[in-house]
Coordinates of C-alpha atoms in Angstrom, one line a residue:
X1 CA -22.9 -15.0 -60.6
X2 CA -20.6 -12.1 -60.4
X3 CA -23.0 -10.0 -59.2
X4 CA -24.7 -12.3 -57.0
X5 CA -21.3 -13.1 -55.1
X6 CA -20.4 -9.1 -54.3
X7 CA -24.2 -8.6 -53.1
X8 CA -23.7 -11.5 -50.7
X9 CA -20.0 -10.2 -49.6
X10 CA -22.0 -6.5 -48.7
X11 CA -24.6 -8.1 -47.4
X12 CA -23.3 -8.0 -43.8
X13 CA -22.4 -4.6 -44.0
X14 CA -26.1 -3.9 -45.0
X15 CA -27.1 -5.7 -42.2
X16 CA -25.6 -4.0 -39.5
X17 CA -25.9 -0.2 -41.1
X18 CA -29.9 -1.1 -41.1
X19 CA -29.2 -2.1 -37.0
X20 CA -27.7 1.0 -36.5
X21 CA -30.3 3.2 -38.1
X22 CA -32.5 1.3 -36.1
X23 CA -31.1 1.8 -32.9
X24 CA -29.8 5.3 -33.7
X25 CA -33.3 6.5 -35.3
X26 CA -35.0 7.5 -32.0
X27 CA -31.8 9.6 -30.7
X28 CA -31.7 11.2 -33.8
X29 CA -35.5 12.1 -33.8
X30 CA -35.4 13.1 -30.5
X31 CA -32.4 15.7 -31.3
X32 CA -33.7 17.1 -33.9
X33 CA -37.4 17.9 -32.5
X34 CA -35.0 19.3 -29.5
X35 CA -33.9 21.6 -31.9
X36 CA -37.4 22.9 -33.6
X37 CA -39.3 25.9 -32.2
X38 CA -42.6 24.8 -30.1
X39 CA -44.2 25.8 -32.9
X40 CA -42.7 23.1 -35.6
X41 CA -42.6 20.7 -32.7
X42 CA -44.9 18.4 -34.7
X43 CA -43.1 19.3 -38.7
X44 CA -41.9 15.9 -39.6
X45 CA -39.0 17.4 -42.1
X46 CA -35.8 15.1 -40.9
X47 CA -34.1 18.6 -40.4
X48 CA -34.8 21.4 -38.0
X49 CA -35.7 24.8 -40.1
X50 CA -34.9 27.3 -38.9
X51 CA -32.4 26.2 -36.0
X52 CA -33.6 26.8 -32.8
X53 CA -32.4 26.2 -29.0
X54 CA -35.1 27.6 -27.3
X55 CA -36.0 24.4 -25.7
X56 CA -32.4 24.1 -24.4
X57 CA -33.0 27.7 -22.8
X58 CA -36.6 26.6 -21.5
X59 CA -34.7 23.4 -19.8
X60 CA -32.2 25.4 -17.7
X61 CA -34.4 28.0 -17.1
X62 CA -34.2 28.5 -13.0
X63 CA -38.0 27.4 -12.6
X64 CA -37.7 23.6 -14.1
X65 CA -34.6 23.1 -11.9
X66 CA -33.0 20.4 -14.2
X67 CA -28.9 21.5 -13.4
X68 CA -30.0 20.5 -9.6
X69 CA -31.6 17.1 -10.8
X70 CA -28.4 16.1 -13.1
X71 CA -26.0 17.0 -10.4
X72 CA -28.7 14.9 -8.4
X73 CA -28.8 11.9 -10.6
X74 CA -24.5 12.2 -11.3
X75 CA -24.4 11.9 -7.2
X76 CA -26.8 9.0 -7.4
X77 CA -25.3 6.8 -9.8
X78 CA -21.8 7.1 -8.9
X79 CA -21.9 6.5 -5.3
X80 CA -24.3 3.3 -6.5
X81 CA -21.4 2.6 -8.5
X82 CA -18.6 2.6 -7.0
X83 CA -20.3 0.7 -3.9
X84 CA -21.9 -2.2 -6.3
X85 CA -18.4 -2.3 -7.3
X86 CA -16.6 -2.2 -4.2
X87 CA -19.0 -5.0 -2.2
X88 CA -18.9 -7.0 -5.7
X89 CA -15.2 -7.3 -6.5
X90 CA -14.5 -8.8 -3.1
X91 CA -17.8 -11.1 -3.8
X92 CA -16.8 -12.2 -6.8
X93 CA -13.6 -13.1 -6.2
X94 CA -14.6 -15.3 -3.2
X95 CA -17.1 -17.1 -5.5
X96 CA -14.6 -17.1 -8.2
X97 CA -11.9 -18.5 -6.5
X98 CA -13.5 -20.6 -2.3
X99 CA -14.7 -24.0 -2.7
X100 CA -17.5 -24.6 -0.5
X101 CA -21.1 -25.6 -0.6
X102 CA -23.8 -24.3 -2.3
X103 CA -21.8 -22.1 -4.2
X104 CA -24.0 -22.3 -7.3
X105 CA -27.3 -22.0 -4.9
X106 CA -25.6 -18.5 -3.4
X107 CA -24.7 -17.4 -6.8
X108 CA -28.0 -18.2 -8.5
X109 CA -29.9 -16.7 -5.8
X110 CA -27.9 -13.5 -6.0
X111 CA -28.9 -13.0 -9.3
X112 CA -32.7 -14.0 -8.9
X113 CA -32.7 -11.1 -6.6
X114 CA -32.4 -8.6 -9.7
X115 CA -35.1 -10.5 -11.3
X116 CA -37.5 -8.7 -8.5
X117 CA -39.6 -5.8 -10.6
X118 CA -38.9 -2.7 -9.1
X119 CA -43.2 -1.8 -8.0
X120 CA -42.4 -5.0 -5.4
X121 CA -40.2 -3.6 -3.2
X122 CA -40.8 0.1 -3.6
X123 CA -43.7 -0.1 -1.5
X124 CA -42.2 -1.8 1.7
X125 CA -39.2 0.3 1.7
X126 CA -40.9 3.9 1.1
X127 CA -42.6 2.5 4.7
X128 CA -39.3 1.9 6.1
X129 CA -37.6 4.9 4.9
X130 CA -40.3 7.1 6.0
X131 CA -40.2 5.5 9.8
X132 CA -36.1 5.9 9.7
X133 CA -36.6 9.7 8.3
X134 CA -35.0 8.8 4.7
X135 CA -37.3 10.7 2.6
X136 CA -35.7 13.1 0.3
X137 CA -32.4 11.8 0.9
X138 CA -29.5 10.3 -1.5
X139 CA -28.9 7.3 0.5
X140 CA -33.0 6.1 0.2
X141 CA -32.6 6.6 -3.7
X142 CA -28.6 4.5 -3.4
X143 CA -30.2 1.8 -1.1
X144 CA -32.8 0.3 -3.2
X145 CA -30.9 0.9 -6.7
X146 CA -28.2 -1.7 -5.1
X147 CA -30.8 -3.9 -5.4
X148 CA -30.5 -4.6 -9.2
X149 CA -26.7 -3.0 -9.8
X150 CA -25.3 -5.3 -7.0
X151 CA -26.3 -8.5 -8.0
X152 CA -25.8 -7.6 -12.3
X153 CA -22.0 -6.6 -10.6
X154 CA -21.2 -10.0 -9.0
X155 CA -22.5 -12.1 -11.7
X156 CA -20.7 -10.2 -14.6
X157 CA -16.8 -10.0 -12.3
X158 CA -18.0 -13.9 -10.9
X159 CA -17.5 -14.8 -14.9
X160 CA -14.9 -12.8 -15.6
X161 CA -12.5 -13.3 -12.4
X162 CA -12.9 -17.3 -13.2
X163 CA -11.5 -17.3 -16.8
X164 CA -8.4 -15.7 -14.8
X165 CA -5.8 -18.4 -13.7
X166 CA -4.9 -19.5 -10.4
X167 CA -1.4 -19.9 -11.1
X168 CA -1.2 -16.0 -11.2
X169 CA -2.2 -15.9 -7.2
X170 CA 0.4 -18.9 -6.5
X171 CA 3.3 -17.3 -8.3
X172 CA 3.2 -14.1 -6.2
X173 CA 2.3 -16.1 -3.1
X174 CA 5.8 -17.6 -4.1
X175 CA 7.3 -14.5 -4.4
X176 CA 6.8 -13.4 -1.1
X177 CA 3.2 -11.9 -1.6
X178 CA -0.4 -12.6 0.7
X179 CA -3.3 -13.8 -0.6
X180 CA -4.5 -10.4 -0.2
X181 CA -1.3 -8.5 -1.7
X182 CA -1.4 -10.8 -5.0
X183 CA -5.1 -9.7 -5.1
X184 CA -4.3 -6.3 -4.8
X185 CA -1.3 -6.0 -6.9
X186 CA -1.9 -9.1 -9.4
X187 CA -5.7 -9.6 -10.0
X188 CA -7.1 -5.7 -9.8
X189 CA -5.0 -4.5 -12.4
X190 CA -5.7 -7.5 -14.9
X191 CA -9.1 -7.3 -13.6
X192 CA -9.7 -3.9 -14.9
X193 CA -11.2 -4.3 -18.4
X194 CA -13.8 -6.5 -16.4
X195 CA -14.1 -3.9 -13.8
X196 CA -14.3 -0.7 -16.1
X197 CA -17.2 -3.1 -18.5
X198 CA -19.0 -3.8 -15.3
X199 CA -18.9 0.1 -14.1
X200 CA -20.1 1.1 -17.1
X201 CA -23.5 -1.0 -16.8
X202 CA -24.4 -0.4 -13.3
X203 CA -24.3 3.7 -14.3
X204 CA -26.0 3.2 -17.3
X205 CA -28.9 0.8 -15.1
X206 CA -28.8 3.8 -12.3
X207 CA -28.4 6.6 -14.2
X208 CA -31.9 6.0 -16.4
X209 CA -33.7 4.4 -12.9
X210 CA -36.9 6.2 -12.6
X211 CA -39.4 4.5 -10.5
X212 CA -37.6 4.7 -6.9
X213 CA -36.0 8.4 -7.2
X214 CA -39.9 9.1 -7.9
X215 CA -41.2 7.2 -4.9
X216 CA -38.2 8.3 -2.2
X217 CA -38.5 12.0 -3.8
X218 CA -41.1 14.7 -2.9
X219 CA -38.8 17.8 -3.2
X220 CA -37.8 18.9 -6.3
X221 CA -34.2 19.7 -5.0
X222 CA -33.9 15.9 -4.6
X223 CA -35.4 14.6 -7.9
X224 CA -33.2 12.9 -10.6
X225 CA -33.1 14.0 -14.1
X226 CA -35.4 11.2 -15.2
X227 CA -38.4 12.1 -12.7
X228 CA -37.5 16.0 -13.4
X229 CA -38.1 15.6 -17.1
X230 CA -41.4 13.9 -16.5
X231 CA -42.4 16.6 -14.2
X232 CA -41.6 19.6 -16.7
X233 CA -44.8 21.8 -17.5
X234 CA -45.7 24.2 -20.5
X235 CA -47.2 27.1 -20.7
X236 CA -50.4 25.9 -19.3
X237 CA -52.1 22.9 -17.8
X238 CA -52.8 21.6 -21.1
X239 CA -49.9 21.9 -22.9
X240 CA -47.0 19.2 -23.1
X241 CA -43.9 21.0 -23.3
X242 CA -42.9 17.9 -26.2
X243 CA -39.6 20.6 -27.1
X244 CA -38.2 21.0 -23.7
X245 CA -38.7 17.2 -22.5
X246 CA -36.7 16.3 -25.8
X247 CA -34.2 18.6 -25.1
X248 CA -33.5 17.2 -21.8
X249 CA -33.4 13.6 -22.9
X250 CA -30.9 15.3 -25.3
X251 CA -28.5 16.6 -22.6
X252 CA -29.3 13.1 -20.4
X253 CA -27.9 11.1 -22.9
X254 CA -24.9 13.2 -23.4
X255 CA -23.1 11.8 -20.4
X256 CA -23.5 8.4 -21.2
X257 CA -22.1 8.6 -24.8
X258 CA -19.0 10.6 -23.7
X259 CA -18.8 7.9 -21.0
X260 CA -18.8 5.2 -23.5
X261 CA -16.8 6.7 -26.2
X262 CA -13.7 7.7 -23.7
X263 CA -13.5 3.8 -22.1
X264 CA -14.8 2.1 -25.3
X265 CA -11.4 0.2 -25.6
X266 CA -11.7 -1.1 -21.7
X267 CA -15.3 -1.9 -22.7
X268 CA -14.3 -4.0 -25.7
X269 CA -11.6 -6.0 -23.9
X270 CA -14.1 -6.4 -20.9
X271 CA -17.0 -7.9 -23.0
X272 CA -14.5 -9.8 -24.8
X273 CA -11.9 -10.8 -22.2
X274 CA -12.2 -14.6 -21.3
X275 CA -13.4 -15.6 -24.6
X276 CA -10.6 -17.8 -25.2
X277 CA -8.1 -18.9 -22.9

């Protein structure tokens, strides 16, 4: 019974290191083959021997052009960003706070518009951007990726900004404040934990988009990091350069774990903010 009783109290802890080895097993795979020489590409020991970072030299090598396609995808994401975020906080707010009708129509709408796959509208706005002269351009790659990071945005601050109280507007509107002044100086700053939660998922949803900086991209000093790693070549036609596209992925995921790990407490409190009032 003794025993029985300890293996069920570690249970949960089993549980969730088996979820993390689960979910970390891939990014660990990938770095280590990242580190192998082309010619152990395929060894399947769990560590590299000998230690090698010639795919990490193949990747910034001046021909593969992959520093031009982060600072590309960096430029991408956060001006999607901080314009999903701009255009949502003001929407959210009104649908958090108006009364008027069809409220739940508008909302619900808004978010069946994220629910569109990407292939559907690609097509009609490659025509579009090619009549207006947007090819090969940032803002044809920022357009489109509002599509899905705008609507995600309002729905995730709509939630949060109603579990915040109205009282808080009234008592600076009694103190002498606007409607817009108690916004600015009351809500934003409590509003942050949402805000910062909500930033980090429309980078992390444009940062790893692939199928419109592919489409709106012919030159490779426009590409994204995604669409540059799937364009890397080997030595020859026929060869899949398997070490340097690992390597990349490597050094594409880098930005989103610091990102993650330096705002993880805003994250938290976002995610869990409004869980009880």
């Amino acid at each position: 019974m003794i025993l029985t009783a300890k293996w069920r109290q570690w249970l949960p802890y089993v549980g969730v290191a088996a979820v993390v080895a689960y979910c970390l097993a891939p990014f660990y795979w990938m770095l280590v083959s990242s580190l192998r020489r082309s010619t152990d590409i395929f060894s399947t020991s769990l560590l590299p021997h000998p230690l090698s970072f010639e795919n990490y030299r193949a990747v910034f090598s001046p021909s593969q052009g992959f520093t031009r396609a982060l600072l590309n995808s960096l430029i991408v994401a956060g001006v999607t960003t901080a314009l999903s975020l701009l255009l949502a906080t003001f929407t959210a707010y009104a649908m958090a706070r108006l009364e008027f009708r069809f409220k739940r129509l508008i909302l619900t709408l808004i978010i069946a518009t994220s629910m569109f796959p990407v292939v559907s509208i690609v097509v009609p706005l490659l025509k579009l951007f090619t009549n207006i002269g947007w090819i090969n351009t940032y803002q044809s790659m920022i357009v489109p990726s509002m599509s899905f990071t705008l609507p995600l945005a309002v729905w995730n601050l709509t939630t949060f900004f109603r579990q915040m109280p109205d009282e808080l507007e009234q008592a600076a509107m009694v103190d002498g404040c606007t409607r817009g002044q108690a916004f600015r100086r009351i809500i934003i700053p409590l509003a942050a934990p949402g805000i910062f939660t909500t930033a980090i998922i429309t980078f992390i949803a444009a940062w790893n988009e692939f199928l419109i900086a592919l489409s709106m991209t012919n030159k490779p000093s426009m590409q994204t990091a995604t669409v540059a790693i799937s364009k890397f070549s080997g030595a020859t036609s026929y060869q899949t350069p398997y070490g340097s596209q690992m390597a990349a992925g490597v050094l594409v995921t880098i930005p989103l774990v610091i990102m993650v790990l330096l705002f993880q407490r805003r994250i938290v409190a976002g995610l869990t903010a409004g869980a009880a009032k």
